[in-house]
PDB file of C-alpha atoms in Angstrom:
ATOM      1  CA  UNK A   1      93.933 -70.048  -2.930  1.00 96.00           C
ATOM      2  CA  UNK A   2      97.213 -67.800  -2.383  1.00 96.00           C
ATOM      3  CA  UNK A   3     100.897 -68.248  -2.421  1.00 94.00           C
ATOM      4  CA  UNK A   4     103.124 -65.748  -0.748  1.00 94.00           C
ATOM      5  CA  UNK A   5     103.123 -63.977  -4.073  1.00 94.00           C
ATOM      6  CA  UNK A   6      99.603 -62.316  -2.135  1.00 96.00           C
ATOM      7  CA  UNK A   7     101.745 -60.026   0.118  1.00 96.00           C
ATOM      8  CA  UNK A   8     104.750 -59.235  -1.952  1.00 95.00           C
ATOM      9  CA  UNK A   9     102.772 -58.206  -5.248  1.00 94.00           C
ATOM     10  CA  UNK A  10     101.207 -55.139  -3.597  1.00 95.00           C
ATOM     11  CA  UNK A  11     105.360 -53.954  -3.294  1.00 94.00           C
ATOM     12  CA  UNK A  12     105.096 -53.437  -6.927  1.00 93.00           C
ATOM     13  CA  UNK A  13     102.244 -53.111  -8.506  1.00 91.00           C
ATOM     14  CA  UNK A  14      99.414 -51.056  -8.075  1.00 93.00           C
ATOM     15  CA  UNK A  15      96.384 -53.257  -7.718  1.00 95.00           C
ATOM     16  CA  UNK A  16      92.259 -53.054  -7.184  1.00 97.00           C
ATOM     17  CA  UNK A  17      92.392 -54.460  -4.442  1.00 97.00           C
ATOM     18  CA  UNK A  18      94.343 -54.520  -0.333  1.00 97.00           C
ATOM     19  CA  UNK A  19      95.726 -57.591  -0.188  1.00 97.00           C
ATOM     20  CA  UNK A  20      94.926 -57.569   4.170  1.00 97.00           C
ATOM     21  CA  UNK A  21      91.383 -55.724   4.347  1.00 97.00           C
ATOM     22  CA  UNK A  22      89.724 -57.298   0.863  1.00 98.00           C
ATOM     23  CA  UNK A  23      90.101 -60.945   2.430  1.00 98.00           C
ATOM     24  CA  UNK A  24      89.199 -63.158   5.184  1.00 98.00           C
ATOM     25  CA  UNK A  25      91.320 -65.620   6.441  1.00 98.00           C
ATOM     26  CA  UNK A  26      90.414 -69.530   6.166  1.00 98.00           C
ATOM     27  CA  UNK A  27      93.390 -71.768   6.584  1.00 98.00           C
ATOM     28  CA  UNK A  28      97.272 -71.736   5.782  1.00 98.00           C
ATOM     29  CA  UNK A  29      98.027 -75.031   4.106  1.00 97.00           C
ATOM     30  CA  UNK A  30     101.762 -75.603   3.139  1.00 94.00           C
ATOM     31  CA  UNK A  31     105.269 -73.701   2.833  1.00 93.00           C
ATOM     32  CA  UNK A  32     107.498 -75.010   0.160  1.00 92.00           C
ATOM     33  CA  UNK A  33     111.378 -74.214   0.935  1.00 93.00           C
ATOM     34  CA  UNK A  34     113.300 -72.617  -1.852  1.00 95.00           C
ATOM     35  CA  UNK A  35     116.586 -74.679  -2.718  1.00 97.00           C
ATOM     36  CA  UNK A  36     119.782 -72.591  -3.432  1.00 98.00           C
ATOM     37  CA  UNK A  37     121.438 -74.930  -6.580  1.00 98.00           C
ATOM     38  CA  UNK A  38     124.648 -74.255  -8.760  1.00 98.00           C
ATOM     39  CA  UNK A  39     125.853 -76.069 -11.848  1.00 98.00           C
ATOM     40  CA  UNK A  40     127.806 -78.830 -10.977  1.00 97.00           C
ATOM     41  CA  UNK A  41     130.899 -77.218 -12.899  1.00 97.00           C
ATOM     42  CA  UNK A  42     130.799 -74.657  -9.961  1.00 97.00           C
ATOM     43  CA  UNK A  43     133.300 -76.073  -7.412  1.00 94.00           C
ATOM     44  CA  UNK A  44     131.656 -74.723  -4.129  1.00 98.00           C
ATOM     45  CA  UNK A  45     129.597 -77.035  -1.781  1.00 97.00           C
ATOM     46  CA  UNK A  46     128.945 -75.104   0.907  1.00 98.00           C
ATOM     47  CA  UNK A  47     127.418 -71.826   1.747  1.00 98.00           C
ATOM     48  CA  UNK A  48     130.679 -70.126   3.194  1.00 98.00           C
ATOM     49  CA  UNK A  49     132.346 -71.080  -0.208  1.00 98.00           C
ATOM     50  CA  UNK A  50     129.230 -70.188  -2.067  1.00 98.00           C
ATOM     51  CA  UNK A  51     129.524 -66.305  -0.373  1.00 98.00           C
ATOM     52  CA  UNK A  52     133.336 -66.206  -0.969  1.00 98.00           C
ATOM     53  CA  UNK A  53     133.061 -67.331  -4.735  1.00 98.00           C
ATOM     54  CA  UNK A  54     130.540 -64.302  -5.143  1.00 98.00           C
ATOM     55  CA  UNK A  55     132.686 -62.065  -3.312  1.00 98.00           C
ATOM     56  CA  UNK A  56     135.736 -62.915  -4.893  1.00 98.00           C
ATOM     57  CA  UNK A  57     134.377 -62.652  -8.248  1.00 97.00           C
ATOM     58  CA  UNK A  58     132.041 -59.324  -8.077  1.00 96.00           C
ATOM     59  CA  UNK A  59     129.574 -58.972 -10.568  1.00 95.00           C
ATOM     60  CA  UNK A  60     130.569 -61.939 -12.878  1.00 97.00           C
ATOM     61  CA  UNK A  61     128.073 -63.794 -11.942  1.00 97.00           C
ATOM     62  CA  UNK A  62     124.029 -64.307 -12.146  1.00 97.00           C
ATOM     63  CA  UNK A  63     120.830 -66.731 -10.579  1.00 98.00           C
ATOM     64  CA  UNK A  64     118.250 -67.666 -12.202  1.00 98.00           C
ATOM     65  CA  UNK A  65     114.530 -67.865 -10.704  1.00 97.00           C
ATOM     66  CA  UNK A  66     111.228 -68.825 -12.320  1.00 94.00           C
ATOM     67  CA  UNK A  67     110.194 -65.432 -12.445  1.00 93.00           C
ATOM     68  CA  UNK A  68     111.154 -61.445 -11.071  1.00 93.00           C
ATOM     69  CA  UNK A  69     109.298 -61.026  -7.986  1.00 92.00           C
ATOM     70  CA  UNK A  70     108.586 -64.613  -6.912  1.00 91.00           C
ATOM     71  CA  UNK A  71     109.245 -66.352  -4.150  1.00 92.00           C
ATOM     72  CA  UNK A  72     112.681 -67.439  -5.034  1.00 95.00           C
ATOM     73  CA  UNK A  73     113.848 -64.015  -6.610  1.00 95.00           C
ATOM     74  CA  UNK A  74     113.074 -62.514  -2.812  1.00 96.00           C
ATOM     75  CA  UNK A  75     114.636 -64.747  -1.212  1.00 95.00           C
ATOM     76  CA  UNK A  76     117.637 -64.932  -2.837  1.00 97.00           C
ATOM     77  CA  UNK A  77     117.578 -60.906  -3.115  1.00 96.00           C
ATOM     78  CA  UNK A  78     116.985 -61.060   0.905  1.00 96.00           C
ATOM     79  CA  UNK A  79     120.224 -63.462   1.035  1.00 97.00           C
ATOM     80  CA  UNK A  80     122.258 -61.119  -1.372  1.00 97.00           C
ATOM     81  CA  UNK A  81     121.314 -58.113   1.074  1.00 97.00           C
ATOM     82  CA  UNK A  82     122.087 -59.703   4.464  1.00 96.00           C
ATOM     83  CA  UNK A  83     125.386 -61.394   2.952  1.00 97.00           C
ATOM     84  CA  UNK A  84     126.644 -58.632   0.863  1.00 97.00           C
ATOM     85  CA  UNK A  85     126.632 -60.444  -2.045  1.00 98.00           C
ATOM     86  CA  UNK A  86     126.844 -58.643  -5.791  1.00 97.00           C
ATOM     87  CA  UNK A  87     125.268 -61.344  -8.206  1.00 98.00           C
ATOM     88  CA  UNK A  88     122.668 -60.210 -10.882  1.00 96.00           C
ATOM     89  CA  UNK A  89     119.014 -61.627 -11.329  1.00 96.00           C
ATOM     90  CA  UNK A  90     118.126 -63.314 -14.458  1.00 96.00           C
ATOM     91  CA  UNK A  91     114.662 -64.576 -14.294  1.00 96.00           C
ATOM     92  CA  UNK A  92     112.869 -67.049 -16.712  1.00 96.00           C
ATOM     93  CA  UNK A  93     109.342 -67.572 -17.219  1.00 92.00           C
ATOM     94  CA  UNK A  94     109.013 -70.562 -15.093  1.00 93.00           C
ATOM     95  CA  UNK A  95     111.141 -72.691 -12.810  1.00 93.00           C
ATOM     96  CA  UNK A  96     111.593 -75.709 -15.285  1.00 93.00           C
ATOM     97  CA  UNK A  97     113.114 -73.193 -17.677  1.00 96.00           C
ATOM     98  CA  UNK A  98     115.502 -71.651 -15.297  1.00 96.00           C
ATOM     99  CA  UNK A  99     116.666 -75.665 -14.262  1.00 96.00           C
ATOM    100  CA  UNK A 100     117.337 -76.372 -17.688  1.00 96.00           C
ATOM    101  CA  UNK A 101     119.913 -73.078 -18.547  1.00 97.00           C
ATOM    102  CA  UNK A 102     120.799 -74.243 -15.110  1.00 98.00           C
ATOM    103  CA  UNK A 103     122.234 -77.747 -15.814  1.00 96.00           C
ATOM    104  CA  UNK A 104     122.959 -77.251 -19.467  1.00 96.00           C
ATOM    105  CA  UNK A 105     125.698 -74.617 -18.106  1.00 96.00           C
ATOM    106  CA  UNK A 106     123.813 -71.559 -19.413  1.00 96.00           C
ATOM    107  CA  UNK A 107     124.240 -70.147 -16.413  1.00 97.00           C
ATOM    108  CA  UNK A 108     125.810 -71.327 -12.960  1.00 98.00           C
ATOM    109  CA  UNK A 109     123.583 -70.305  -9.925  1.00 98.00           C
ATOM    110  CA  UNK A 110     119.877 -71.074  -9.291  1.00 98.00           C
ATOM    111  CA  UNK A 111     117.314 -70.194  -6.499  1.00 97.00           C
ATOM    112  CA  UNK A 112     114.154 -72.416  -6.950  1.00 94.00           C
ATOM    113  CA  UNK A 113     111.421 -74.263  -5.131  1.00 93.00           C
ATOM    114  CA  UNK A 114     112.367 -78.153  -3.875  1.00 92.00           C
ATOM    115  CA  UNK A 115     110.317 -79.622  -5.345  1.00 90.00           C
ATOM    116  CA  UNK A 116     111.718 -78.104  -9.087  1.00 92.00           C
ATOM    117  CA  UNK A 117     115.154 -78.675  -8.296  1.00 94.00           C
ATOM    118  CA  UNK A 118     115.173 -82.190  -6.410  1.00 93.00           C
ATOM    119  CA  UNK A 119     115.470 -84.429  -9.081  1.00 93.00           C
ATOM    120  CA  UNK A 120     118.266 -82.246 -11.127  1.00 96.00           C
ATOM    121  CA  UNK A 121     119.748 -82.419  -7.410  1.00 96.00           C
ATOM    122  CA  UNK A 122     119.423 -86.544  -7.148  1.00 95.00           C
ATOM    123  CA  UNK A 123     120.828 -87.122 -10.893  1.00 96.00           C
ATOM    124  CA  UNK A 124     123.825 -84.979 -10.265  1.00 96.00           C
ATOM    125  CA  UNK A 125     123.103 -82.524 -12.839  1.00 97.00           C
ATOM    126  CA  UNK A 126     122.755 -79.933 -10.119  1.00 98.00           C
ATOM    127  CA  UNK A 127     124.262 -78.925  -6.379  1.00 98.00           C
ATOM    128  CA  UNK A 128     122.361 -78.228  -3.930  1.00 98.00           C
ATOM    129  CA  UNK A 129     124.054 -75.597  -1.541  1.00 98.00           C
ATOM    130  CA  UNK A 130     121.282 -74.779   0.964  1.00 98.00           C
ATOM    131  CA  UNK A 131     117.859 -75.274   1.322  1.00 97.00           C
ATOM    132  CA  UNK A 132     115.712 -71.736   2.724  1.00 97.00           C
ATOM    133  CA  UNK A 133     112.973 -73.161   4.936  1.00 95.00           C
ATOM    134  CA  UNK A 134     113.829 -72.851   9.113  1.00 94.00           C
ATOM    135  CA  UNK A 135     114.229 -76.748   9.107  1.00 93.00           C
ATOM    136  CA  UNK A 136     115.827 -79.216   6.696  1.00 94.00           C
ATOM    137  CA  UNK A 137     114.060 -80.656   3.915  1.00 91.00           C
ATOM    138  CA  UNK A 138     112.494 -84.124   4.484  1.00 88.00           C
ATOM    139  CA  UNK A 139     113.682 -84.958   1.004  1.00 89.00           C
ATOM    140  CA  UNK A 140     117.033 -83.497   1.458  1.00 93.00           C
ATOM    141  CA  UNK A 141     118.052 -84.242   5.260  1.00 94.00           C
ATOM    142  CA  UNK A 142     121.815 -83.811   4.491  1.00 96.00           C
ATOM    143  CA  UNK A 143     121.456 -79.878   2.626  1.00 97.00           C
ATOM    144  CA  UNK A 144     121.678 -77.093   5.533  1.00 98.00           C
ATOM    145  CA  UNK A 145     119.426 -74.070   6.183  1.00 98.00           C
ATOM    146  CA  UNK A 146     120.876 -70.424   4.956  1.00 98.00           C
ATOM    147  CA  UNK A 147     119.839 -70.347   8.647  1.00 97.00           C
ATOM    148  CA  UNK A 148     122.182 -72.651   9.962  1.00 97.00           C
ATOM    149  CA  UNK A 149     124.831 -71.585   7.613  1.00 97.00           C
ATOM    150  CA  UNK A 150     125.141 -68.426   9.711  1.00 97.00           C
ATOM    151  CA  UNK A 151     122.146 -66.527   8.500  1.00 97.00           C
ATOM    152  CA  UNK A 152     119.397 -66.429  10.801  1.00 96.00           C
ATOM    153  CA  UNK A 153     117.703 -63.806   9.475  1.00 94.00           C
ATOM    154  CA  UNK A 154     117.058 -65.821   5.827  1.00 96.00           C
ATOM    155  CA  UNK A 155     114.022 -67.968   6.539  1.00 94.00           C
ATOM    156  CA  UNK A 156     111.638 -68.185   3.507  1.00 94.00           C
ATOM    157  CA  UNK A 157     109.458 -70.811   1.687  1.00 94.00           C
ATOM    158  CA  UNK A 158     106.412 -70.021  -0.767  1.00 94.00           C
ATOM    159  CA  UNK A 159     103.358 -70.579   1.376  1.00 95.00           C
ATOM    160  CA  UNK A 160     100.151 -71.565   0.319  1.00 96.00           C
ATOM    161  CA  UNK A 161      96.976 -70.776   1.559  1.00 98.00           C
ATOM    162  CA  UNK A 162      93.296 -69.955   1.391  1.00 98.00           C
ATOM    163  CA  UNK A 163      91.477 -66.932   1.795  1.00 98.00           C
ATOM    164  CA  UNK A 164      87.527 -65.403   1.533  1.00 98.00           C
ATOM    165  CA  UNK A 165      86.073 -61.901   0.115  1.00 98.00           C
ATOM    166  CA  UNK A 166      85.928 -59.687   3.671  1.00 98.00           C
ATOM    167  CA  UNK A 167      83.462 -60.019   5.961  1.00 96.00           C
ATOM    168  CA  UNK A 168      82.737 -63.454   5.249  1.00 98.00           C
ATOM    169  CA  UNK A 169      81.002 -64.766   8.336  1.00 98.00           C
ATOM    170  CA  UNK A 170      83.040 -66.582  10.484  1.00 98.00           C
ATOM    171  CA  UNK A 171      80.684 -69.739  10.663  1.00 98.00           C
ATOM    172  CA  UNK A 172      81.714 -70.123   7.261  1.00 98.00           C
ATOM    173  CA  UNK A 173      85.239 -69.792   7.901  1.00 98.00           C
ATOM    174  CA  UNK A 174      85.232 -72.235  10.505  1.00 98.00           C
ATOM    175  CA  UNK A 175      83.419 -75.190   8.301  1.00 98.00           C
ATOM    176  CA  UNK A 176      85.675 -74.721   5.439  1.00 98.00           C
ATOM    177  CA  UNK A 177      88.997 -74.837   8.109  1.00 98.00           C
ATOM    178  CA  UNK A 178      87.286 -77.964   9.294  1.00 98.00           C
ATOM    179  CA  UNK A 179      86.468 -79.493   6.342  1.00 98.00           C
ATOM    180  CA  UNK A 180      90.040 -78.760   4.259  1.00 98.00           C
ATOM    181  CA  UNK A 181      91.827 -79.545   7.238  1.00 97.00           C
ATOM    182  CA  UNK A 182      89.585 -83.339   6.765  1.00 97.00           C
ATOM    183  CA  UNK A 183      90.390 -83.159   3.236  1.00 97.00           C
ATOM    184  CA  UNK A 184      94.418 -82.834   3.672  1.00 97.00           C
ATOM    185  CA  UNK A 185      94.829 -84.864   5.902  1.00 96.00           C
ATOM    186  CA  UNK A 186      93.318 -88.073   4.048  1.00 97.00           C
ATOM    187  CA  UNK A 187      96.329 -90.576   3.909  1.00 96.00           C
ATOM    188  CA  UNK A 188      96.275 -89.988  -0.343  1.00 97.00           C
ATOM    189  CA  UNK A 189      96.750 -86.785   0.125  1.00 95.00           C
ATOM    190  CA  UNK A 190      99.237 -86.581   2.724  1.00 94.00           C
ATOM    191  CA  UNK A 191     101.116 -89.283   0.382  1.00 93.00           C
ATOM    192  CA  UNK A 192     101.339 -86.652  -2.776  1.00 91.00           C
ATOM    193  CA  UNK A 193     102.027 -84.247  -0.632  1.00 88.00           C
ATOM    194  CA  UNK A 194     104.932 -85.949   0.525  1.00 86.00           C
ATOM    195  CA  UNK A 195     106.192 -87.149  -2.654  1.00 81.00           C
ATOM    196  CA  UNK A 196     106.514 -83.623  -3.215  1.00 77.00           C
ATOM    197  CA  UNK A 197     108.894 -83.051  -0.057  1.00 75.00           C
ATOM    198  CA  UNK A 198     105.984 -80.742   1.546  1.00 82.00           C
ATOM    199  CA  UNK A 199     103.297 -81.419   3.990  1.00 90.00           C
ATOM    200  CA  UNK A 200      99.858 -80.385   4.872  1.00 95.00           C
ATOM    201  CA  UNK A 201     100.364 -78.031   8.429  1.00 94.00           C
ATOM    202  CA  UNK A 202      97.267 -75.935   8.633  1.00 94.00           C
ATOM    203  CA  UNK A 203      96.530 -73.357  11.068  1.00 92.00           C
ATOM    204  CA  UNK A 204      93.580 -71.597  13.016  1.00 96.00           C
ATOM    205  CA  UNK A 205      91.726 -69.153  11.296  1.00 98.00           C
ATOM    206  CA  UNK A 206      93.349 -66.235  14.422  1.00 97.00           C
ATOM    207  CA  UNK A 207      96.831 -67.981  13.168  1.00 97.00           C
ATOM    208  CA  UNK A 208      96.542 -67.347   9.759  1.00 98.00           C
ATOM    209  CA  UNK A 209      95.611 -64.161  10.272  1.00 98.00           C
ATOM    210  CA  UNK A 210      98.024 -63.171  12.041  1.00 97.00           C
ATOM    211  CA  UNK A 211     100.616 -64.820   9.626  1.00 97.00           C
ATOM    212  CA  UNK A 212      99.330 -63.062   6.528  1.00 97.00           C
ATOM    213  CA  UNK A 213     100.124 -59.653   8.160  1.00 97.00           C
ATOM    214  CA  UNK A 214     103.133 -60.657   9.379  1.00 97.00           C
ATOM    215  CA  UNK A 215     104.599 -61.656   6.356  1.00 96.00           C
ATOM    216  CA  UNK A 216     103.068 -58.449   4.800  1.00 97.00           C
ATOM    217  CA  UNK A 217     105.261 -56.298   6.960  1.00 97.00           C
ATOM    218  CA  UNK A 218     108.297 -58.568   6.952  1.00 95.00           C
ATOM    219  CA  UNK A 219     108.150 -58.359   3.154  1.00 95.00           C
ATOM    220  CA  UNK A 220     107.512 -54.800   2.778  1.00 96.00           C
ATOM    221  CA  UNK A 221     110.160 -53.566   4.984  1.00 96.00           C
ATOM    222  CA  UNK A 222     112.888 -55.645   3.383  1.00 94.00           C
ATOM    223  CA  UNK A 223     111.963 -55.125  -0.172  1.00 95.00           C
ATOM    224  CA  UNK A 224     112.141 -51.216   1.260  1.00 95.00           C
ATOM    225  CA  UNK A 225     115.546 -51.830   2.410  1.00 93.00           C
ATOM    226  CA  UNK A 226     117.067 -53.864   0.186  1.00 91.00           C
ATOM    227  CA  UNK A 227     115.810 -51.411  -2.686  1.00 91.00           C
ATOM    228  CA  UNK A 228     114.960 -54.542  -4.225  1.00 92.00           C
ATOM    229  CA  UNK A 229     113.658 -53.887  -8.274  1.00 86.00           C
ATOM    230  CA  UNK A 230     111.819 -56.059 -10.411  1.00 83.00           C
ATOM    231  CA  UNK A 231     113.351 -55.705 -14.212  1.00 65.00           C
TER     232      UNK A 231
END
């Protein structure tokens, strides 16, 4: 089983292995939006006020992510690039620990999966500003895309998914699509999924494959272009 971590990794480490022509494809499984959050002291609630705090106040302030080189820390580096935004990285080691400096005050901004930051969000102990996914959240209907905020080009979550060594015959393949498609779909499973504010949306084997390269390439030429760094 992947995450999205699968095709961003090989942009900065050198690894034993290709992350495209080591694997097979099976079956995509989920995509998990990243929620933009600030500390409630931060009096912006929208993502035009969000970009002209940052740009008004250059450098003075930081996000925090569950780790340099995640999902969340490319996203929010991908947002910083298309809206011109100078705000530093700080990453933790682990999203709970980035929510906590988050609403103790420690520090003001925070990029981090939905599921992390919804309750913080639901207490009040957090804001959330904009969700990252191409669709609102199930679990947050009333938080906007980055998308429909006015940039299109920011559509991100952390997919999950599951791949096999090469050449694995596609007979194979096609059972285990069947049979985890079976699995996720049960009604108990669907349930926790939900409680989690994902959901189980699966794909054809051809899909998949096509997706994985895709997000390959997307990733790689942004990372490229954004000169993004991990510290």
């Amino acid at each position: 089983m992947i995450t999205s971590g699968h095709v961003i990794n090989p942009n900065f480490n050198t690894l034993p292995y290709d992350a495209i022509k080591d694997f097979s494809p099976i079956i995509y499984l989920t995509g998990i939006p990243n929620l933009l959050v600030v500390n409630p002291s931060v009096e912006v609630k929208t993502v035009p006020e969000f970009v002209k705090l940052i740009k008004d106040n250059p450098g003075k302030f930081t996000y925090a992510t569950s780790g340099a080189g995640g999902s969340s820390h490319i996203t929010m580096e991908h947002f910083k690039y298309v809206a011109h935004l100078d705000i530093e990285h700080v990453p933790y080691r682990g999203g709970s620990l980035a929510i906590a400096d988050l609403i103790a005050g420690h520090i003001k901004v925070g990029m981090s999966t939905v599921p992390t930051g919804v309750p913080y969000v639901r207490q009040g102990m957090a804001r959330a500003i904009a969700v990252t996914s191409a669709k609102r959240s199930p679990v947050l209907p009333d938080v906007p895309t980055l998308v429909e905020s006015g940039y299109p080009e920011v559509s991100a979550v952390e997919w999950w998914g599951v791949l096999a060594p090469a050449n694995t015959p596609l007979d194979i393949r096609q059972k285990l699509n069947t049979e985890i498609t079976r699995i996720m779909s049960l009604p108990e499973v669907k349930e926790a999924l939900a409680k989690e504010g994902v959901a189980f949306e699966g794909e054809s084997i051809d899909s998949f494959d096509k997706f994985v390269r895709s997000e390959f390439d997307k990733w790689s030429k942004l990372i490229k272009a954004a000169n993004i760094k991990i510290q």
